[in-house]
PDB file of C-alpha atoms and ligand atoms in Angstrom:
ATOM      1  CA  MET W 825      61.272  50.896 -33.415  1.00  0.00           C
ATOM      2  CA  LYS W 826      62.037  52.281 -29.881  1.00  0.00           C
ATOM      3  CA  SER W 827      65.741  52.213 -29.400  1.00  0.00           C
ATOM      4  CA  MET W 828      67.070  50.021 -26.644  1.00  0.00           C
ATOM      5  CA  PRO W 829      67.612  51.930 -23.420  1.00  0.00           C
ATOM      6  CA  VAL W 830      71.218  50.963 -21.587  1.00  0.00           C
ATOM      7  CA  LEU W 831      71.356  51.537 -17.760  1.00  0.00           C
ATOM      8  CA  THR W 832      74.421  53.454 -16.491  1.00  0.00           C
ATOM      9  CA  VAL W 833      75.634  53.432 -12.857  1.00  0.00           C
ATOM     10  CA  HIS W 834      75.447  56.644 -10.984  1.00  0.00           C
ATOM     11  CA  PRO W 835      78.338  57.269  -8.755  1.00  0.00           C
ATOM     12  CA  GLU W 836      75.971  57.421  -5.783  1.00  0.00           C
ATOM     13  CA  LEU W 837      74.147  54.162  -6.471  1.00  0.00           C
ATOM     14  CA  PHE W 838      73.819  52.407  -3.247  1.00  0.00           C
ATOM     15  CA  LEU W 839      73.886  48.676  -3.817  1.00  0.00           C
ATOM     16  CA  PRO W 840      73.490  46.145  -0.594  1.00  0.00           C
ATOM     17  CA  LYS W 841      76.995  44.772   0.228  1.00  0.00           C
ATOM     18  CA  PRO W 842      76.040  41.164  -0.681  1.00  0.00           C
ATOM     19  CA  THR W 843      74.841  42.087  -3.966  1.00  0.00           C
ATOM     20  CA  ARG W 844      78.055  44.388  -5.309  1.00  0.00           C
ATOM     21  CA  GLU W 845      79.760  41.431  -6.309  1.00  0.00           C
ATOM     22  CA  PHE W 846      77.222  40.617  -9.265  1.00  0.00           C
ATOM     23  CA  LEU W 847      77.021  44.206 -10.784  1.00  0.00           C
ATOM     24  CA  PRO W 848      79.969  43.331 -13.189  1.00  0.00           C
ATOM     25  CA  ARG W 849      77.844  40.711 -14.889  1.00  0.00           C
ATOM     26  CA  LEU W 850      74.572  42.302 -14.766  1.00  0.00           C
ATOM     27  CA  VAL W 851      72.364  42.871 -18.238  1.00  0.00           C
ATOM     28  CA  MET W 852      72.323  46.657 -18.695  1.00  0.00           C
ATOM     29  CA  GLU W 853      69.730  46.474 -21.419  1.00  0.00           C
ATOM     30  CA  VAL W 854      66.249  47.579 -20.665  1.00  0.00           C
ATOM     31  CA  ASP W 855      63.260  46.568 -22.548  1.00  0.00           C
ATOM     32  CA  PRO W 856      61.702  49.879 -24.046  1.00  0.00           C
ATOM     33  CA  GLY W 857      58.373  48.687 -22.991  1.00  0.00           C
ATOM     34  CA  ASP W 858      59.506  47.949 -19.347  1.00  0.00           C
ATOM     35  CA  LYS W 859      56.715  49.338 -17.052  1.00  0.00           C
ATOM     36  CA  MET W 860      58.812  49.370 -14.050  1.00  0.00           C
ATOM     37  CA  TYR W 861      61.438  51.449 -15.905  1.00  0.00           C
ATOM     38  CA  SER W 862      60.610  55.431 -15.639  1.00  0.00           C
ATOM     39  CA  GLY W 863      64.400  56.666 -16.867  1.00  0.00           C
ATOM     40  CA  HIS W 864      65.528  56.524 -13.219  1.00  0.00           C
ATOM     41  CA  ASP W 865      68.511  54.199 -13.706  1.00  0.00           C
ATOM     42  CA  ARG W 866      69.783  54.551  -9.883  1.00  0.00           C
ATOM     43  CA  HIS W 867      66.340  53.438  -8.787  1.00  0.00           C
ATOM     44  CA  TYR W 868      65.907  50.687 -11.179  1.00  0.00           C
ATOM     45  CA  LEU W 869      69.163  49.179 -10.273  1.00  0.00           C
ATOM     46  CA  SER W 870      68.596  49.759  -6.561  1.00  0.00           C
ATOM     47  CA  SER W 871      65.396  48.126  -6.261  1.00  0.00           C
ATOM     48  CA  GLY W 872      66.709  45.067  -8.370  1.00  0.00           C
ATOM     49  CA  ALA W 873      69.581  44.675  -5.938  1.00  0.00           C
ATOM     50  CA  SER W 874      67.340  45.039  -3.082  1.00  0.00           C
ATOM     51  CA  ALA W 875      65.459  42.281  -3.892  1.00  0.00           C
ATOM     52  CA  LEU W 876      68.289  39.988  -4.602  1.00  0.00           C
ATOM     53  CA  ASN W 877      69.694  41.052  -1.022  1.00  0.00           C
ATOM     54  CA  VAL W 878      66.641  39.719   0.493  1.00  0.00           C
ATOM     55  CA  ILE W 879      66.518  36.451  -1.220  1.00  0.00           C
ATOM     56  CA  LEU W 880      70.400  36.014  -0.392  1.00  0.00           C
ATOM     57  CA  ALA W 881      69.368  36.387   3.101  1.00  0.00           C
ATOM     58  CA  ALA W 882      66.618  33.969   2.810  1.00  0.00           C
ATOM     59  CA  GLN W 883      68.749  31.510   1.054  1.00  0.00           C
ATOM     60  CA  ASN W 884      71.389  31.914   3.924  1.00  0.00           C
ATOM     61  CA  LEU W 885      68.907  31.231   6.599  1.00  0.00           C
ATOM     62  CA  ALA W 886      67.377  28.413   4.793  1.00  0.00           C
ATOM     63  CA  THR W 887      71.051  26.827   4.386  1.00  0.00           C
ATOM     64  CA  MET W 888      70.574  26.519   0.623  1.00  0.00           C
ATOM     65  CA  GLU W 889      73.677  26.204  -1.433  1.00  0.00           C
ATOM     66  CA  THR W 890      72.258  27.392  -4.489  1.00  0.00           C
ATOM     67  CA  PHE W 891      69.111  27.404  -6.358  1.00  0.00           C
ATOM     68  CA  GLY W 892      68.791  24.885  -9.618  1.00  0.00           C
ATOM     69  CA  ARG W 893      65.684  26.096 -10.924  1.00  0.00           C
ATOM     70  CA  ILE W 894      64.157  29.520 -10.262  1.00  0.00           C
ATOM     71  CA  LEU W 895      60.940  30.990 -11.058  1.00  0.00           C
ATOM     72  CA  ASP W 896      60.355  34.842 -11.263  1.00  0.00           C
ATOM     73  CA  PHE W 897      56.223  35.052 -11.102  1.00  0.00           C
ATOM     74  CA  GLY W 898      55.200  38.187 -12.174  1.00  0.00           C
ATOM     75  CA  SER W 899      58.758  39.076 -13.546  1.00  0.00           C
ATOM     76  CA  GLY W 900      57.674  41.899 -15.958  1.00  0.00           C
ATOM     77  CA  ALA W 901      60.398  42.650 -18.048  1.00  0.00           C
ATOM     78  CA  GLY W 902      63.195  41.649 -15.795  1.00  0.00           C
ATOM     79  CA  ARG W 903      64.069  44.383 -13.253  1.00  0.00           C
ATOM     80  CA  VAL W 904      64.757  41.740 -10.597  1.00  0.00           C
ATOM     81  CA  THR W 905      65.165  38.852 -13.038  1.00  0.00           C
ATOM     82  CA  ARG W 906      68.550  40.560 -14.161  1.00  0.00           C
ATOM     83  CA  TRP W 907      69.862  40.311 -10.781  1.00  0.00           C
ATOM     84  CA  LEU W 908      69.156  36.296 -10.418  1.00  0.00           C
ATOM     85  CA  ARG W 909      70.723  35.911 -13.753  1.00  0.00           C
ATOM     86  CA  ALA W 910      73.802  37.747 -12.387  1.00  0.00           C
ATOM     87  CA  ALA W 911      73.882  35.856  -9.035  1.00  0.00           C
ATOM     88  CA  TYR W 912      72.936  32.394 -10.518  1.00  0.00           C
ATOM     89  CA  PRO W 913      74.600  32.143 -13.587  1.00  0.00           C
ATOM     90  CA  SER W 914      74.102  28.309 -14.084  1.00  0.00           C
ATOM     91  CA  ALA W 915      70.297  28.215 -13.006  1.00  0.00           C
ATOM     92  CA  ASP W 916      67.539  27.523 -15.125  1.00  0.00           C
ATOM     93  CA  ILE W 917      65.596  30.480 -14.495  1.00  0.00           C
ATOM     94  CA  HIS W 918      61.854  30.791 -15.888  1.00  0.00           C
ATOM     95  CA  THR W 919      59.897  34.055 -15.992  1.00  0.00           C
ATOM     96  CA  THR W 920      56.247  34.348 -16.252  1.00  0.00           C
ATOM     97  CA  ASP W 921      53.487  37.127 -16.409  1.00  0.00           C
ATOM     98  CA  VAL W 922      50.363  38.144 -17.715  1.00  0.00           C
ATOM     99  CA  ARG W 923      51.844  40.838 -19.654  1.00  0.00           C
ATOM    100  CA  VAL W 924      53.333  38.317 -22.113  1.00  0.00           C
ATOM    101  CA  GLN W 925      54.984  41.349 -24.084  1.00  0.00           C
ATOM    102  CA  ASP W 926      57.584  41.728 -21.436  1.00  0.00           C
ATOM    103  CA  LEU W 927      58.554  37.824 -21.712  1.00  0.00           C
ATOM    104  CA  ASP W 928      60.529  38.133 -25.115  1.00  0.00           C
ATOM    105  CA  PHE W 929      62.976  40.371 -23.570  1.00  0.00           C
ATOM    106  CA  CYS W 930      63.442  38.096 -20.552  1.00  0.00           C
ATOM    107  CA  THR W 931      63.942  35.184 -22.993  1.00  0.00           C
ATOM    108  CA  ARG W 932      66.551  37.027 -25.059  1.00  0.00           C
ATOM    109  CA  ALA W 933      68.383  39.349 -22.984  1.00  0.00           C
ATOM    110  CA  LEU W 934      68.298  37.401 -19.612  1.00  0.00           C
ATOM    111  CA  GLN W 935      68.316  33.669 -20.849  1.00  0.00           C
ATOM    112  CA  THR W 936      65.143  32.554 -19.284  1.00  0.00           C
ATOM    113  CA  THR W 937      62.394  30.100 -20.336  1.00  0.00           C
ATOM    114  CA  SER W 938      59.257  32.026 -20.257  1.00  0.00           C
ATOM    115  CA  TRP W 939      55.682  30.987 -20.223  1.00  0.00           C
ATOM    116  CA  PRO W 940      52.518  33.035 -20.139  1.00  0.00           C
ATOM    117  CA  SER W 941      50.574  33.257 -16.706  1.00  0.00           C
ATOM    118  CA  GLY W 942      47.035  34.164 -16.375  1.00  0.00           C
ATOM    119  CA  ILE W 943      44.521  35.730 -13.888  1.00  0.00           C
ATOM    120  CA  GLU W 944      42.554  32.902 -13.009  1.00  0.00           C
ATOM    121  CA  ILE W 945      44.853  31.716 -10.178  1.00  0.00           C
ATOM    122  CA  ASP W 946      43.109  28.071  -9.851  1.00  0.00           C
ATOM    123  CA  LYS W 947      43.866  27.273 -13.595  1.00  0.00           C
ATOM    124  CA  LEU W 948      47.599  28.101 -13.248  1.00  0.00           C
ATOM    125  CA  ARG W 949      49.750  25.386 -14.072  1.00  0.00           C
ATOM    126  CA  ALA W 950      53.425  25.351 -14.118  1.00  0.00           C
ATOM    127  CA  PRO W 951      55.705  23.255 -16.435  1.00  0.00           C
ATOM    128  CA  ALA W 952      58.293  22.608 -13.709  1.00  0.00           C
ATOM    129  CA  THR W 953      59.011  22.780 -10.027  1.00  0.00           C
ATOM    130  CA  TYR W 954      61.336  25.103  -8.580  1.00  0.00           C
ATOM    131  CA  ASP W 955      63.995  25.690  -5.634  1.00  0.00           C
ATOM    132  CA  LEU W 956      63.315  29.501  -5.487  1.00  0.00           C
ATOM    133  CA  ILE W 957      60.132  31.426  -6.464  1.00  0.00           C
ATOM    134  CA  TRP W 958      60.399  35.341  -6.175  1.00  0.00           C
ATOM    135  CA  VAL W 959      57.279  37.146  -6.322  1.00  0.00           C
ATOM    136  CA  GLY W 960      57.832  40.690  -6.576  1.00  0.00           C
ATOM    137  CA  SER W 961      54.745  43.293  -6.055  1.00  0.00           C
ATOM    138  CA  VAL W 962      52.044  40.817  -7.087  1.00  0.00           C
ATOM    139  CA  MET W 963      50.342  39.922  -3.802  1.00  0.00           C
ATOM    140  CA  THR W 964      50.185  43.576  -3.156  1.00  0.00           C
ATOM    141  CA  HIS W 965      47.508  43.884  -5.938  1.00  0.00           C
ATOM    142  CA  LEU W 966      45.398  41.044  -4.601  1.00  0.00           C
ATOM    143  CA  SER W 967      42.376  40.571  -2.536  1.00  0.00           C
ATOM    144  CA  ALA W 968      42.978  38.473   0.969  1.00  0.00           C
ATOM    145  CA  ARG W 969      41.230  35.456  -0.960  1.00  0.00           C
ATOM    146  CA  ASP W 970      43.704  35.562  -3.908  1.00  0.00           C
ATOM    147  CA  TRP W 971      46.576  36.304  -1.691  1.00  0.00           C
ATOM    148  CA  MET W 972      45.861  32.898  -0.023  1.00  0.00           C
ATOM    149  CA  ARG W 973      45.076  31.036  -3.261  1.00  0.00           C
ATOM    150  CA  LEU W 974      48.404  32.089  -4.945  1.00  0.00           C
ATOM    151  CA  VAL W 975      50.692  31.386  -1.911  1.00  0.00           C
ATOM    152  CA  SER W 976      48.973  27.928  -1.708  1.00  0.00           C
ATOM    153  CA  LYS W 977      49.265  27.443  -5.429  1.00  0.00           C
ATOM    154  CA  LEU W 978      53.008  28.744  -5.694  1.00  0.00           C
ATOM    155  CA  LEU W 979      53.953  26.615  -2.640  1.00  0.00           C
ATOM    156  CA  SER W 980      52.935  23.378  -4.428  1.00  0.00           C
ATOM    157  CA  TRP W 981      55.207  24.458  -7.242  1.00  0.00           C
ATOM    158  CA  LEU W 982      58.171  24.226  -4.820  1.00  0.00           C
ATOM    159  CA  THR W 983      60.859  21.375  -4.684  1.00  0.00           C
ATOM    160  CA  PRO W 984      61.109  19.883  -1.244  1.00  0.00           C
ATOM    161  CA  GLY W 985      62.713  22.406   0.866  1.00  0.00           C
ATOM    162  CA  GLY W 986      62.182  25.059  -1.740  1.00  0.00           C
ATOM    163  CA  LEU W 987      61.705  28.928  -0.875  1.00  0.00           C
ATOM    164  CA  LEU W 988      58.847  31.258  -1.785  1.00  0.00           C
ATOM    165  CA  VAL W 989      59.943  34.745  -1.162  1.00  0.00           C
ATOM    166  CA  PHE W 990      57.244  37.381  -1.823  1.00  0.00           C
ATOM    167  CA  SER W 991      56.501  41.139  -1.192  1.00  0.00           C
ATOM    168  CA  VAL W 992      53.553  42.630   0.465  1.00  0.00           C
ATOM    169  CA  HIS W 993      52.339  46.221   1.713  1.00  0.00           C
ATOM    170  CA  GLY W 994      53.061  46.667   5.186  1.00  0.00           C
ATOM    171  CA  ARG W 995      52.986  49.134   7.967  1.00  0.00           C
ATOM    172  CA  LEU W 996      55.089  51.793   5.935  1.00  0.00           C
ATOM    173  CA  VAL W 997      52.379  51.862   3.386  1.00  0.00           C
ATOM    174  CA  ALA W 998      49.431  51.654   5.685  1.00  0.00           C
ATOM    175  CA  ALA W 999      50.846  54.978   7.300  1.00  0.00           C
ATOM    176  CA  ARG W1000      51.090  56.907   3.927  1.00  0.00           C
ATOM    177  CA  ASP W1001      48.584  58.711   2.140  1.00  0.00           C
ATOM    178  CA  GLY W1002      47.526  56.412  -0.578  1.00  0.00           C
ATOM    179  CA  THR W1003      46.396  58.428  -3.285  1.00  0.00           C
ATOM    180  CA  ALA W1004      49.860  57.624  -5.051  1.00  0.00           C
ATOM    181  CA  TYR W1005      48.672  53.900  -4.876  1.00  0.00           C
ATOM    182  CA  ILE W1006      44.920  54.410  -5.830  1.00  0.00           C
ATOM    183  CA  ASP W1007      42.042  56.995  -5.706  1.00  0.00           C
ATOM    184  CA  ALA W1008      40.958  58.431  -2.485  1.00  0.00           C
ATOM    185  CA  ALA W1009      37.566  56.710  -2.162  1.00  0.00           C
ATOM    186  CA  ALA W1010      39.194  53.391  -2.704  1.00  0.00           C
ATOM    187  CA  TRP W1011      42.164  53.974  -0.318  1.00  0.00           C
ATOM    188  CA  LYS W1012      39.428  54.874   2.268  1.00  0.00           C
ATOM    189  CA  ARG W1013      37.964  51.283   1.716  1.00  0.00           C
ATOM    190  CA  ILE W1014      41.129  49.947   1.971  1.00  0.00           C
ATOM    191  CA  MET W1015      42.172  51.687   5.111  1.00  0.00           C
ATOM    192  CA  LYS W1016      38.627  50.722   6.924  1.00  0.00           C
ATOM    193  CA  ASP W1017      38.786  46.811   6.218  1.00  0.00           C
ATOM    194  CA  HIS W1018      42.738  47.118   7.334  1.00  0.00           C
ATOM    195  CA  ALA W1019      41.740  48.371  10.470  1.00  0.00           C
ATOM    196  CA  LYS W1020      38.913  46.052  10.969  1.00  0.00           C
ATOM    197  CA  ALA W1021      40.205  42.688   9.582  1.00  0.00           C
ATOM    198  CA  GLY W1022      44.056  43.556   9.291  1.00  0.00           C
ATOM    199  CA  TYR W1023      43.710  43.447   5.382  1.00  0.00           C
ATOM    200  CA  GLY W1024      42.434  46.017   3.042  1.00  0.00           C
ATOM    201  CA  TYR W1025      41.814  45.603  -0.524  1.00  0.00           C
ATOM    202  CA  ALA W1026      40.236  47.435  -3.298  1.00  0.00           C
ATOM    203  CA  ASP W1027      40.039  47.090  -7.172  1.00  0.00           C
ATOM    204  CA  TYR W1028      41.813  49.871  -9.608  1.00  0.00           C
ATOM    205  CA  ALA W1029      38.882  51.851 -10.914  1.00  0.00           C
ATOM    206  CA  ASP W1030      39.074  50.127 -14.322  1.00  0.00           C
ATOM    207  CA  GLN W1031      39.769  46.496 -13.356  1.00  0.00           C
ATOM    208  CA  ARG W1032      38.261  43.486 -11.676  1.00  0.00           C
ATOM    209  CA  GLY W1033      40.232  41.389  -9.216  1.00  0.00           C
ATOM    210  CA  TYR W1034      43.403  43.540  -9.506  1.00  0.00           C
ATOM    211  CA  GLY W1035      44.182  46.474  -7.359  1.00  0.00           C
ATOM    212  CA  VAL W1036      45.770  47.378  -4.032  1.00  0.00           C
ATOM    213  CA  SER W1037      46.204  45.596  -0.779  1.00  0.00           C
ATOM    214  CA  VAL W1038      47.399  46.397   2.462  1.00  0.00           C
ATOM    215  CA  GLU W1039      47.944  43.993   5.657  1.00  0.00           C
ATOM    216  CA  SER W1040      49.121  44.117   9.097  1.00  0.00           C
ATOM    217  CA  LEU W1041      51.707  42.488  10.421  1.00  0.00           C
ATOM    218  CA  SER W1042      49.633  40.336  12.346  1.00  0.00           C
ATOM    219  CA  TRP W1043      47.326  39.293   9.558  1.00  0.00           C
ATOM    220  CA  THR W1044      50.180  38.013   8.001  1.00  0.00           C
ATOM    221  CA  ALA W1045      51.620  36.261  10.739  1.00  0.00           C
ATOM    222  CA  LYS W1046      48.136  34.627  11.216  1.00  0.00           C
ATOM    223  CA  THR W1047      47.654  33.735   7.851  1.00  0.00           C
ATOM    224  CA  ILE W1048      51.100  32.086   7.585  1.00  0.00           C
ATOM    225  CA  GLU W1049      50.403  30.121  11.033  1.00  0.00           C
ATOM    226  CA  SER W1050      47.147  28.940   9.104  1.00  0.00           C
ATOM    227  CA  ILE W1051      49.462  27.162   6.466  1.00  0.00           C
ATOM    228  CA  PRO W1052      50.608  23.608   7.008  1.00  0.00           C
ATOM    229  CA  ALA W1053      53.702  22.362   5.821  1.00  0.00           C
ATOM    230  CA  ALA W1054      55.536  25.819   5.484  1.00  0.00           C
ATOM    231  CA  ARG W1055      58.147  27.276   7.540  1.00  0.00           C
ATOM    232  CA  LEU W1056      58.590  30.790   8.063  1.00  0.00           C
ATOM    233  CA  VAL W1057      62.192  31.813   7.086  1.00  0.00           C
ATOM    234  CA  LEU W1058      61.686  35.542   7.303  1.00  0.00           C
ATOM    235  CA  LEU W1059      59.200  38.425   7.503  1.00  0.00           C
ATOM    236  CA  SER W1060      61.201  41.737   7.422  1.00  0.00           C
ATOM    237  CA  GLU W1061      59.436  44.889   7.399  1.00  0.00           C
ATOM    238  CA  ARG W1062      60.294  47.424   4.345  1.00  0.00           C
ATOM    239  CA  CYS W1063      63.482  45.436   3.343  1.00  0.00           C
ATOM    240  CA  TRP W1064      62.666  45.847  -0.417  1.00  0.00           C
ATOM    241  CA  ASP W1065      63.560  49.001  -1.855  1.00  0.00           C
ATOM    242  CA  ASP W1066      62.738  50.587   1.725  1.00  0.00           C
ATOM    243  CA  HIS W1067      58.872  50.179   0.532  1.00  0.00           C
ATOM    244  CA  HIS W1068      57.685  46.477   0.814  1.00  0.00           C
ATOM    245  CA  ASP W1069      57.716  44.010   3.503  1.00  0.00           C
ATOM    246  CA  VAL W1070      58.933  40.721   2.422  1.00  0.00           C
ATOM    247  CA  VAL W1071      57.958  37.099   3.471  1.00  0.00           C
ATOM    248  CA  ALA W1072      59.919  33.927   2.943  1.00  0.00           C
ATOM    249  CA  LEU W1073      58.403  30.401   3.286  1.00  0.00           C
ATOM    250  CA  GLN W1074      60.337  27.345   2.891  1.00  0.00           C
ATOM    251  CA  ALA W1075      58.417  24.157   1.810  1.00  0.00           C
ATOM    252  CA  GLY W1076      58.467  21.159   4.137  1.00  0.00           C
TER     253      GLY W1076
HETATM  254  C1  SAM H 177      54.259  45.981  -9.907  1.00  0.00           C
HETATM  255  S1  SAM H 177      54.601  44.886 -11.149  1.00  0.00           S
HETATM  256  C2  SAM H 177      56.174  44.225 -10.560  1.00  0.00           C
HETATM  257  C3  SAM H 177      56.934  43.673 -11.748  1.00  0.00           C
HETATM  258  C4  SAM H 177      58.437  43.023 -11.431  1.00  0.00           C
HETATM  259  N1  SAM H 177      58.091  41.781 -10.326  1.00  0.00           N
HETATM  260  C5  SAM H 177      59.291  43.927 -10.812  1.00  0.00           C
HETATM  261  O1  SAM H 177      59.315  43.883  -9.458  1.00  0.00           O
HETATM  262  O2  SAM H 177      59.924  44.566 -11.591  1.00  0.00           O
HETATM  263  C6  SAM H 177      53.501  43.519 -10.904  1.00  0.00           C
HETATM  264  C7  SAM H 177      53.676  42.405 -12.092  1.00  0.00           C
HETATM  265  O3  SAM H 177      52.664  41.325 -11.759  1.00  0.00           O
HETATM  266  C8  SAM H 177      52.136  40.834 -13.048  1.00  0.00           C
HETATM  267  N2  SAM H 177      51.067  40.175 -12.674  1.00  0.00           N
HETATM  268  C9  SAM H 177      49.892  40.639 -12.030  1.00  0.00           C
HETATM  269  N3  SAM H 177      49.024  39.340 -11.846  1.00  0.00           N
HETATM  270  C10 SAM H 177      49.693  38.310 -12.344  1.00  0.00           C
HETATM  271  C11 SAM H 177      49.346  37.024 -12.489  1.00  0.00           C
HETATM  272  N4  SAM H 177      48.190  36.507 -12.298  1.00  0.00           N
HETATM  273  N5  SAM H 177      50.296  36.309 -12.973  1.00  0.00           N
HETATM  274  C12 SAM H 177      51.483  36.547 -13.492  1.00  0.00           C
HETATM  275  N6  SAM H 177      51.952  38.004 -13.447  1.00  0.00           N
HETATM  276  C13 SAM H 177      50.851  38.927 -12.749  1.00  0.00           C
HETATM  277  C14 SAM H 177      51.909  42.246 -13.699  1.00  0.00           C
HETATM  278  O4  SAM H 177      51.641  42.030 -15.022  1.00  0.00           O
HETATM  279  C15 SAM H 177      53.097  42.934 -13.505  1.00  0.00           C
HETATM  280  O5  SAM H 177      54.337  42.767 -14.508  1.00  0.00           O
END
């Protein structure tokens, strides 16, 4: 059995100010199978805190006192969930992922209710409704059609006035040499469609329906405009981990 890594706080760790008070109650154990943990404790901790920072901003803008029930959709093994647990200790937190092997850790170490997700978005069913749904780096892997399907589905799982907060690849990623994300030929196709339609997507070489997407700000705004009964609370560029743009929508 692999030993359980324990995070250490580097003296130069930067945490956004609104998140610092939650560090003392953060769970520091890491699932040895956590795909988002590469041994860099400082980055693992700062990216989780950065997600919480945006969620707190959206919560304040939406004037919500707290969240009774939260869903981390595509939670993985809890890189962000642990910050949600620390910030909302009495919330009923749910975690879901297609990587069911990640969910045991979330249930045990972060006291979440876990349920398995699936890749067929139209077939997804949630066991509850939520005041907050966080979706970190899932839209960034979907086609425009699946983006729209998943956003609509998740909005339907919100309580009235609830918040959906999700990350997307925006201008920063579009300006990069995308070979760190996907192979060069696929990146070229993504950029061609991005230039033409504002949204580019290609599958990973070994997967169908799962790959890399990049969207323009105008595509994001125009698409949100087409969604009735959702208020745009924030659209902030590279506010998650100095990398992903984040959108927050509030159910009407
Ligand atoms: C890049 S990882 C991010 C994990 C986590 N949100 C974080 O920031 O640490 C994307 C996650 O989305 C999950 N995922 C992809 N498609 C999904 C689906 N249809 N339902 C639930 N999770 C999904 C993947 O299995 C993976 O754990």
